[in-house]
PDB file of C-alpha atoms and ligand atoms in Angstrom:
ATOM      1  CA  MET A   1      10.700  26.617  -3.950  1.00  0.00           C
ATOM      2  CA  THR A   2      12.772  29.200  -5.812  1.00  0.00           C
ATOM      3  CA  GLU A   3      13.482  32.568  -4.247  1.00  0.00           C
ATOM      4  CA  GLY A   4      11.063  35.303  -5.114  1.00  0.00           C
ATOM      5  CA  GLN A   5       8.429  32.858  -6.331  1.00  0.00           C
ATOM      6  CA  ILE A   6       4.952  34.035  -5.467  1.00  0.00           C
ATOM      7  CA  LEU A   7       2.752  31.200  -4.389  1.00  0.00           C
ATOM      8  CA  THR A   8      -0.915  31.711  -5.014  1.00  0.00           C
ATOM      9  CA  GLN A   9      -1.993  28.080  -4.888  1.00  0.00           C
ATOM     10  CA  PRO A  10      -1.560  25.569  -2.073  1.00  0.00           C
ATOM     11  CA  ARG A  11       1.545  23.608  -2.998  1.00  0.00           C
ATOM     12  CA  LEU A  12       1.307  19.917  -3.620  1.00  0.00           C
ATOM     13  CA  LEU A  13       4.440  17.928  -2.800  1.00  0.00           C
ATOM     14  CA  THR A  14       5.178  14.895  -4.937  1.00  0.00           C
ATOM     15  CA  GLU A  15       5.112  11.335  -3.581  1.00  0.00           C
ATOM     16  CA  VAL A  16       8.920  11.359  -3.497  1.00  0.00           C
ATOM     17  CA  GLU A  17       9.159  14.712  -1.654  1.00  0.00           C
ATOM     18  CA  SER A  18       6.383  13.770   0.782  1.00  0.00           C
ATOM     19  CA  LYS A  19       7.976  10.442   1.659  1.00  0.00           C
ATOM     20  CA  GLU A  20      11.396  12.058   2.141  1.00  0.00           C
ATOM     21  CA  LEU A  21       9.991  14.544   4.690  1.00  0.00           C
ATOM     22  CA  LEU A  22       8.142  11.777   6.527  1.00  0.00           C
ATOM     23  CA  ARG A  23      11.182   9.506   6.514  1.00  0.00           C
ATOM     24  CA  ARG A  24      13.297  12.247   8.084  1.00  0.00           C
ATOM     25  CA  ALA A  25      10.635  12.649  10.780  1.00  0.00           C
ATOM     26  CA  GLY A  26      10.857   8.957  11.650  1.00  0.00           C
ATOM     27  CA  VAL A  27       7.597   7.890  10.003  1.00  0.00           C
ATOM     28  CA  PRO A  28       8.119   4.465   8.389  1.00  0.00           C
ATOM     29  CA  VAL A  29       7.848   4.790   4.586  1.00  0.00           C
ATOM     30  CA  ILE A  30       9.013   2.454   1.862  1.00  0.00           C
ATOM     31  CA  GLU A  31      12.313   3.535   0.302  1.00  0.00           C
ATOM     32  CA  THR A  32      11.416   5.487  -2.846  1.00  0.00           C
ATOM     33  CA  LYS A  33      13.639   7.120  -5.452  1.00  0.00           C
ATOM     34  CA  LEU A  34      12.946   9.426  -8.377  1.00  0.00           C
ATOM     35  CA  ALA A  35      14.056   8.232 -11.829  1.00  0.00           C
ATOM     36  CA  ARG A  36      14.135  10.839 -14.553  1.00  0.00           C
ATOM     37  CA  THR A  37      14.846   8.455 -17.428  1.00  0.00           C
ATOM     38  CA  LYS A  38      14.191   4.817 -18.327  1.00  0.00           C
ATOM     39  CA  LYS A  39      17.860   4.014 -17.814  1.00  0.00           C
ATOM     40  CA  GLU A  40      17.737   5.483 -14.316  1.00  0.00           C
ATOM     41  CA  ALA A  41      14.552   3.570 -13.508  1.00  0.00           C
ATOM     42  CA  ILE A  42      16.258   0.318 -14.486  1.00  0.00           C
ATOM     43  CA  SER A  43      19.463   1.000 -12.534  1.00  0.00           C
ATOM     44  CA  ILE A  44      17.573   2.074  -9.394  1.00  0.00           C
ATOM     45  CA  SER A  45      15.386  -1.056  -9.656  1.00  0.00           C
ATOM     46  CA  LYS A  46      18.502  -3.267  -9.905  1.00  0.00           C
ATOM     47  CA  GLY A  47      19.919  -1.557  -6.836  1.00  0.00           C
ATOM     48  CA  MET A  48      16.711  -2.100  -4.821  1.00  0.00           C
ATOM     49  CA  GLY A  49      15.956  -5.615  -5.971  1.00  0.00           C
ATOM     50  CA  PHE A  50      12.905  -6.895  -7.795  1.00  0.00           C
ATOM     51  CA  PRO A  51       9.916  -6.886  -7.899  1.00  0.00           C
ATOM     52  CA  VAL A  52       9.494  -3.106  -8.013  1.00  0.00           C
ATOM     53  CA  VAL A  53       6.719  -0.567  -8.538  1.00  0.00           C
ATOM     54  CA  LEU A  54       6.835   2.455 -10.883  1.00  0.00           C
ATOM     55  CA  LYS A  55       4.599   5.488 -10.367  1.00  0.00           C
ATOM     56  CA  ILE A  56       4.249   8.650 -12.400  1.00  0.00           C
ATOM     57  CA  ILE A  57       5.627  11.739 -10.658  1.00  0.00           C
ATOM     58  CA  SER A  58       3.937  14.950 -11.749  1.00  0.00           C
ATOM     59  CA  LEU A  59       2.407  17.792  -9.768  1.00  0.00           C
ATOM     60  CA  ASP A  60      -0.362  17.811 -12.361  1.00  0.00           C
ATOM     61  CA  ILE A  61      -1.422  14.247 -11.530  1.00  0.00           C
ATOM     62  CA  VAL A  62      -2.884  13.734  -8.050  1.00  0.00           C
ATOM     63  CA  HIS A  63      -4.386  10.267  -8.422  1.00  0.00           C
ATOM     64  CA  LYS A  64      -1.606   8.232  -9.944  1.00  0.00           C
ATOM     65  CA  SER A  65      -3.399   4.930 -10.462  1.00  0.00           C
ATOM     66  CA  ASP A  66      -6.638   6.481 -11.836  1.00  0.00           C
ATOM     67  CA  SER A  67      -4.542   7.990 -14.593  1.00  0.00           C
ATOM     68  CA  GLY A  68      -2.753   4.769 -15.500  1.00  0.00           C
ATOM     69  CA  GLY A  69       0.390   5.967 -13.737  1.00  0.00           C
ATOM     70  CA  VAL A  70       1.068   3.026 -11.369  1.00  0.00           C
ATOM     71  CA  ARG A  71       2.665  -0.293 -12.401  1.00  0.00           C
ATOM     72  CA  LEU A  72       2.935  -2.906  -9.681  1.00  0.00           C
ATOM     73  CA  GLY A  73       5.049  -6.052  -9.295  1.00  0.00           C
ATOM     74  CA  LEU A  74       7.595  -5.527 -12.087  1.00  0.00           C
ATOM     75  CA  PRO A  75       9.793  -8.639 -11.957  1.00  0.00           C
ATOM     76  CA  ASN A  76      12.906  -7.629 -13.966  1.00  0.00           C
ATOM     77  CA  ALA A  77      14.779  -4.860 -15.802  1.00  0.00           C
ATOM     78  CA  ALA A  78      13.087  -5.590 -19.125  1.00  0.00           C
ATOM     79  CA  GLN A  79       9.636  -5.234 -17.557  1.00  0.00           C
ATOM     80  CA  VAL A  80      10.685  -2.008 -15.814  1.00  0.00           C
ATOM     81  CA  GLY A  81      11.822  -0.589 -19.141  1.00  0.00           C
ATOM     82  CA  LYS A  82       8.594  -1.576 -20.816  1.00  0.00           C
ATOM     83  CA  ALA A  83       6.437  -0.223 -17.981  1.00  0.00           C
ATOM     84  CA  TYR A  84       8.363   3.074 -18.032  1.00  0.00           C
ATOM     85  CA  SER A  85       7.584   3.586 -21.732  1.00  0.00           C
ATOM     86  CA  GLU A  86       3.942   2.536 -21.319  1.00  0.00           C
ATOM     87  CA  VAL A  87       3.332   4.842 -18.352  1.00  0.00           C
ATOM     88  CA  MET A  88       4.980   7.801 -20.138  1.00  0.00           C
ATOM     89  CA  SER A  89       3.083   7.340 -23.371  1.00  0.00           C
ATOM     90  CA  SER A  90      -0.238   6.795 -21.612  1.00  0.00           C
ATOM     91  CA  ILE A  91       0.194   9.918 -19.415  1.00  0.00           C
ATOM     92  CA  LYS A  92       1.337  12.061 -22.353  1.00  0.00           C
ATOM     93  CA  ARG A  93      -1.692  10.951 -24.345  1.00  0.00           C
ATOM     94  CA  LYS A  94      -4.200  11.534 -21.552  1.00  0.00           C
ATOM     95  CA  TYR A  95      -2.604  14.652 -20.057  1.00  0.00           C
ATOM     96  CA  PRO A  96      -0.657  16.361 -22.819  1.00  0.00           C
ATOM     97  CA  GLU A  97      -0.205  19.479 -20.664  1.00  0.00           C
ATOM     98  CA  ALA A  98       1.196  17.658 -17.613  1.00  0.00           C
ATOM     99  CA  ILE A  99       4.737  18.434 -16.600  1.00  0.00           C
ATOM    100  CA  ILE A 100       6.330  15.052 -15.741  1.00  0.00           C
ATOM    101  CA  GLN A 101       9.291  14.840 -13.395  1.00  0.00           C
ATOM    102  CA  GLY A 102       9.788  11.134 -13.995  1.00  0.00           C
ATOM    103  CA  VAL A 103       8.718   8.022 -12.142  1.00  0.00           C
ATOM    104  CA  SER A 104       9.180   6.887  -8.591  1.00  0.00           C
ATOM    105  CA  VAL A 105      10.789   3.509  -7.994  1.00  0.00           C
ATOM    106  CA  GLN A 106      10.165   1.417  -4.912  1.00  0.00           C
ATOM    107  CA  ARG A 107      10.073  -2.230  -3.906  1.00  0.00           C
ATOM    108  CA  MET A 108       6.815  -4.067  -4.306  1.00  0.00           C
ATOM    109  CA  ALA A 109       5.613  -4.500  -0.718  1.00  0.00           C
ATOM    110  CA  PRO A 110       4.283  -7.955   0.195  1.00  0.00           C
ATOM    111  CA  PRO A 111       0.502  -8.183   0.724  1.00  0.00           C
ATOM    112  CA  GLY A 112      -0.694  -6.750   4.052  1.00  0.00           C
ATOM    113  CA  ILE A 113      -3.793  -5.066   5.436  1.00  0.00           C
ATOM    114  CA  GLU A 114      -4.116  -1.600   3.926  1.00  0.00           C
ATOM    115  CA  VAL A 115      -4.978   1.232   6.281  1.00  0.00           C
ATOM    116  CA  ILE A 116      -4.910   4.963   5.864  1.00  0.00           C
ATOM    117  CA  VAL A 117      -3.704   7.829   8.058  1.00  0.00           C
ATOM    118  CA  GLY A 118      -4.666  11.326   7.054  1.00  0.00           C
ATOM    119  CA  MET A 119      -4.646  14.906   8.346  1.00  0.00           C
ATOM    120  CA  SER A 120      -6.837  17.814   7.444  1.00  0.00           C
ATOM    121  CA  LYS A 121      -7.366  21.150   9.137  1.00  0.00           C
ATOM    122  CA  ASP A 122     -10.622  21.916  10.829  1.00  0.00           C
ATOM    123  CA  SER A 123     -11.514  25.618  11.012  1.00  0.00           C
ATOM    124  CA  GLN A 124     -12.289  25.247  14.707  1.00  0.00           C
ATOM    125  CA  PHE A 125      -9.973  22.514  15.950  1.00  0.00           C
ATOM    126  CA  GLY A 126      -6.975  22.919  13.687  1.00  0.00           C
ATOM    127  CA  PRO A 127      -5.136  19.780  12.489  1.00  0.00           C
ATOM    128  CA  VAL A 128      -7.144  16.605  12.942  1.00  0.00           C
ATOM    129  CA  LEU A 129      -5.765  13.095  12.296  1.00  0.00           C
ATOM    130  CA  MET A 130      -7.849  10.388  10.703  1.00  0.00           C
ATOM    131  CA  PHE A 131      -7.342   6.613  10.791  1.00  0.00           C
ATOM    132  CA  GLY A 132      -9.174   3.963   8.854  1.00  0.00           C
ATOM    133  CA  LEU A 133      -8.998   0.821   6.821  1.00  0.00           C
ATOM    134  CA  GLY A 134      -7.935   1.367   3.229  1.00  0.00           C
ATOM    135  CA  GLY A 135      -9.708   0.994  -0.071  1.00  0.00           C
ATOM    136  CA  VAL A 136     -13.425   0.317  -0.283  1.00  0.00           C
ATOM    137  CA  LEU A 137     -13.901   0.279   3.456  1.00  0.00           C
ATOM    138  CA  VAL A 138     -13.002   3.897   3.861  1.00  0.00           C
ATOM    139  CA  GLU A 139     -14.539   5.122   0.627  1.00  0.00           C
ATOM    140  CA  VAL A 140     -17.907   3.345   0.905  1.00  0.00           C
ATOM    141  CA  LEU A 141     -18.356   2.744   4.605  1.00  0.00           C
ATOM    142  CA  LYS A 142     -16.551   5.812   5.948  1.00  0.00           C
ATOM    143  CA  ASP A 143     -15.237   3.620   8.741  1.00  0.00           C
ATOM    144  CA  VAL A 144     -12.763   6.072  10.232  1.00  0.00           C
ATOM    145  CA  SER A 145     -11.799   7.618  13.563  1.00  0.00           C
ATOM    146  CA  PHE A 146     -10.525  11.124  14.294  1.00  0.00           C
ATOM    147  CA  ARG A 147      -8.436  12.853  16.977  1.00  0.00           C
ATOM    148  CA  ILE A 148      -7.177  16.406  17.294  1.00  0.00           C
ATOM    149  CA  VAL A 149      -3.413  16.967  17.053  1.00  0.00           C
ATOM    150  CA  PRO A 150      -1.380  16.445  19.239  1.00  0.00           C
ATOM    151  CA  VAL A 151      -2.394  12.801  19.258  1.00  0.00           C
ATOM    152  CA  THR A 152      -1.033  10.978  22.341  1.00  0.00           C
ATOM    153  CA  ARG A 153      -0.204   7.276  22.464  1.00  0.00           C
ATOM    154  CA  ARG A 154      -3.478   6.799  24.379  1.00  0.00           C
ATOM    155  CA  ASP A 155      -5.435   8.643  21.637  1.00  0.00           C
ATOM    156  CA  ALA A 156      -3.801   6.496  18.986  1.00  0.00           C
ATOM    157  CA  GLU A 157      -4.721   3.328  20.889  1.00  0.00           C
ATOM    158  CA  GLU A 158      -8.355   4.473  20.943  1.00  0.00           C
ATOM    159  CA  MET A 159      -8.353   5.526  17.290  1.00  0.00           C
ATOM    160  CA  VAL A 160      -7.256   2.086  16.174  1.00  0.00           C
ATOM    161  CA  ARG A 161      -9.793   0.270  18.333  1.00  0.00           C
ATOM    162  CA  GLU A 162     -12.746   2.590  17.513  1.00  0.00           C
ATOM    163  CA  ILE A 163     -13.161   1.639  13.860  1.00  0.00           C
ATOM    164  CA  LYS A 164     -15.664  -1.039  13.006  1.00  0.00           C
ATOM    165  CA  GLY A 165     -13.055  -2.913  11.047  1.00  0.00           C
ATOM    166  CA  TYR A 166     -10.828  -3.355  14.092  1.00  0.00           C
ATOM    167  CA  PRO A 167     -11.447  -7.153  14.166  1.00  0.00           C
ATOM    168  CA  LEU A 168      -9.771  -7.328  10.732  1.00  0.00           C
ATOM    169  CA  LEU A 169      -6.606  -5.971  12.350  1.00  0.00           C
ATOM    170  CA  GLN A 170      -6.859  -8.535  15.149  1.00  0.00           C
ATOM    171  CA  GLY A 171      -6.803 -11.393  12.618  1.00  0.00           C
ATOM    172  CA  TYR A 172      -9.866 -12.676  10.934  1.00  0.00           C
ATOM    173  CA  ARG A 173     -10.674 -16.082   9.382  1.00  0.00           C
ATOM    174  CA  GLY A 174      -7.132 -17.314   9.341  1.00  0.00           C
ATOM    175  CA  GLN A 175      -5.695 -13.926   8.422  1.00  0.00           C
ATOM    176  CA  GLU A 176      -2.752 -13.066  10.628  1.00  0.00           C
ATOM    177  CA  ALA A 177      -3.170 -10.283  13.225  1.00  0.00           C
ATOM    178  CA  VAL A 178      -1.271  -7.081  12.452  1.00  0.00           C
ATOM    179  CA  ASP A 179       1.105  -5.384  14.840  1.00  0.00           C
ATOM    180  CA  ILE A 180      -1.225  -2.864  16.470  1.00  0.00           C
ATOM    181  CA  PRO A 181       1.538  -1.093  18.494  1.00  0.00           C
ATOM    182  CA  SER A 182       3.472  -0.246  15.318  1.00  0.00           C
ATOM    183  CA  LEU A 183       0.315   1.326  13.868  1.00  0.00           C
ATOM    184  CA  GLU A 184      -0.146   3.402  17.047  1.00  0.00           C
ATOM    185  CA  GLU A 185       3.500   4.411  16.892  1.00  0.00           C
ATOM    186  CA  LEU A 186       3.110   5.503  13.269  1.00  0.00           C
ATOM    187  CA  ILE A 187       0.029   7.611  14.130  1.00  0.00           C
ATOM    188  CA  VAL A 188       1.872   9.337  17.000  1.00  0.00           C
ATOM    189  CA  LYS A 189       4.890   9.994  14.729  1.00  0.00           C
ATOM    190  CA  VAL A 190       2.605  11.539  12.094  1.00  0.00           C
ATOM    191  CA  SER A 191       1.019  13.768  14.777  1.00  0.00           C
ATOM    192  CA  GLN A 192       4.503  14.943  15.904  1.00  0.00           C
ATOM    193  CA  PHE A 193       5.421  15.608  12.296  1.00  0.00           C
ATOM    194  CA  ILE A 194       2.293  17.761  11.856  1.00  0.00           C
ATOM    195  CA  GLU A 195       3.064  19.685  15.042  1.00  0.00           C
ATOM    196  CA  GLN A 196       6.581  20.386  13.848  1.00  0.00           C
ATOM    197  CA  ASN A 197       5.334  21.493  10.422  1.00  0.00           C
ATOM    198  CA  PRO A 198       2.383  23.800  10.922  1.00  0.00           C
ATOM    199  CA  ARG A 199       2.436  24.833   7.261  1.00  0.00           C
ATOM    200  CA  ILE A 200       1.165  21.439   6.194  1.00  0.00           C
ATOM    201  CA  LYS A 201      -2.416  21.838   5.071  1.00  0.00           C
ATOM    202  CA  GLU A 202      -3.254  18.245   4.251  1.00  0.00           C
ATOM    203  CA  LEU A 203      -1.562  14.887   4.467  1.00  0.00           C
ATOM    204  CA  ASP A 204      -2.488  11.457   3.228  1.00  0.00           C
ATOM    205  CA  LEU A 205      -0.735   8.168   3.839  1.00  0.00           C
ATOM    206  CA  ASN A 206      -2.850   5.982   1.626  1.00  0.00           C
ATOM    207  CA  PRO A 207      -2.160   3.194   1.934  1.00  0.00           C
ATOM    208  CA  VAL A 208      -0.089   2.136   4.883  1.00  0.00           C
ATOM    209  CA  PHE A 209       0.574  -1.608   4.770  1.00  0.00           C
ATOM    210  CA  ALA A 210       0.112  -3.252   8.159  1.00  0.00           C
ATOM    211  CA  TYR A 211       1.918  -6.577   8.807  1.00  0.00           C
ATOM    212  CA  LYS A 212       2.315  -8.928  11.752  1.00  0.00           C
ATOM    213  CA  ASP A 213       5.513  -7.175  12.797  1.00  0.00           C
ATOM    214  CA  ARG A 214       5.471  -3.687  11.270  1.00  0.00           C
ATOM    215  CA  ALA A 215       3.591  -0.938   9.428  1.00  0.00           C
ATOM    216  CA  ILE A 216       4.915   1.006   6.465  1.00  0.00           C
ATOM    217  CA  ALA A 217       3.468   3.704   4.194  1.00  0.00           C
ATOM    218  CA  VAL A 218       3.705   2.945   0.457  1.00  0.00           C
ATOM    219  CA  ASP A 219       2.031   6.145  -0.757  1.00  0.00           C
ATOM    220  CA  ALA A 220       2.155   9.700   0.648  1.00  0.00           C
ATOM    221  CA  ARG A 221       0.823  13.068  -0.361  1.00  0.00           C
ATOM    222  CA  ILE A 222       1.346  16.378   1.361  1.00  0.00           C
ATOM    223  CA  ILE A 223      -0.223  19.746   0.553  1.00  0.00           C
ATOM    224  CA  MET A 224       1.380  22.886   2.009  1.00  0.00           C
ATOM    225  CA  GLU A 225      -0.473  26.046   2.871  1.00  0.00           C
ATOM    226  CA  VAL A 226       0.142  28.955   0.504  1.00  0.00           C
TER     227      VAL A 226
HETATM  228  P1  LIG B 301      -2.577   6.651  -5.988  1.00  0.00           P
HETATM  229  O1  LIG B 301      -3.191   6.659  -4.627  1.00  0.00           O
HETATM  230  O2  LIG B 301      -1.995   7.982  -6.346  1.00  0.00           O
HETATM  231  O3  LIG B 301      -3.443   6.108  -7.035  1.00  0.00           O
HETATM  232  P2  LIG B 301      -0.713   4.649  -4.879  1.00  0.00           P
HETATM  233  O4  LIG B 301       0.701   4.949  -4.710  1.00  0.00           O
HETATM  234  O5  LIG B 301      -1.546   4.646  -3.612  1.00  0.00           O
HETATM  235  O6  LIG B 301      -1.287   5.641  -5.981  1.00  0.00           O
HETATM  236  O7  LIG B 301      -0.817   3.210  -5.574  1.00  0.00           O
HETATM  237  C1  LIG B 301      -2.075   2.630  -5.838  1.00  0.00           C
HETATM  238  C2  LIG B 301      -2.203   1.300  -5.146  1.00  0.00           C
HETATM  239  O8  LIG B 301      -1.145   0.427  -5.497  1.00  0.00           O
HETATM  240  C3  LIG B 301      -2.114   1.374  -3.609  1.00  0.00           C
HETATM  241  O9  LIG B 301      -3.357   1.607  -3.040  1.00  0.00           O
HETATM  242  C4  LIG B 301      -1.568  -0.012  -3.246  1.00  0.00           C
HETATM  243  O10 LIG B 301      -2.632  -0.963  -3.170  1.00  0.00           O
HETATM  244  C5  LIG B 301      -0.693  -0.358  -4.418  1.00  0.00           C
HETATM  245  N1  LIG B 301       0.727  -0.033  -4.138  1.00  0.00           N
HETATM  246  C6  LIG B 301       1.315   1.184  -4.242  1.00  0.00           C
HETATM  247  N2  LIG B 301       2.632   1.136  -3.894  1.00  0.00           N
HETATM  248  C7  LIG B 301       2.889  -0.140  -3.602  1.00  0.00           C
HETATM  249  C8  LIG B 301       4.068  -0.867  -3.171  1.00  0.00           C
HETATM  250  N3  LIG B 301       5.251  -0.226  -3.027  1.00  0.00           N
HETATM  251  N4  LIG B 301       3.937  -2.191  -2.932  1.00  0.00           N
HETATM  252  C9  LIG B 301       2.769  -2.820  -3.096  1.00  0.00           C
HETATM  253  N5  LIG B 301       1.600  -2.220  -3.500  1.00  0.00           N
HETATM  254  C10 LIG B 301       1.671  -0.882  -3.735  1.00  0.00           C
HETATM  255 MG1  LIG B 302      -2.607   6.202  -2.754  1.00  0.00          MG
END
């Protein structure tokens, strides 16, 4: 924010900014860097190791994949270069007015169970954390649990167990169980982060990938109060 700037709109932070704040607060997020040019995207990818993911970074684009702004599983420098050009031309065509900062670069995370952790402010209760399974399960079935911030370890344990999809986290039909304690730890860390940053209006970690030994957010979005 530049000095003297008058904010009249809630301020959206980019994926890169959101993840950086969360990382500093000890919330596990996948390492993510901003590339402003194709050359930068390639050199960052080489530094991180393939396969990588590119995502459009623009405050004018909230849903990155809906707008054709996410490219997953890029196996080498040539594919990163190609994906960079394709994402840029597609976004410029669809959203000619959008101000584009560049693309984010991150490692392609191995498959895991996708969950979401969110925060919104209730007019009566203040910040409330939400936990649920990612994707269709949350959108269609609204299978989520809520607790008021501050969320204790005990609250987090209950949140995880309350959702109908909990058996999926325990391992289902040969699928490996995920590390429940690391999910609880992540929820508590997010709650502490919210407490320390009362100006956050909304937060979304969607998705968090849950594995047998850890949990890590691969997308993050924060909206600040005016
Ligand atoms: P948006 O929610 O803005 O559309 P996301 O960053 O959530 O964009 O990416 C869309 C989807 O791509 C995610 O739900 C997830 O399934 C997948 N994805 C995103 N980042 C990664 C990553 N680093 N590794 C593996 N899959 C990813
Ligand atoms: Mg997302």
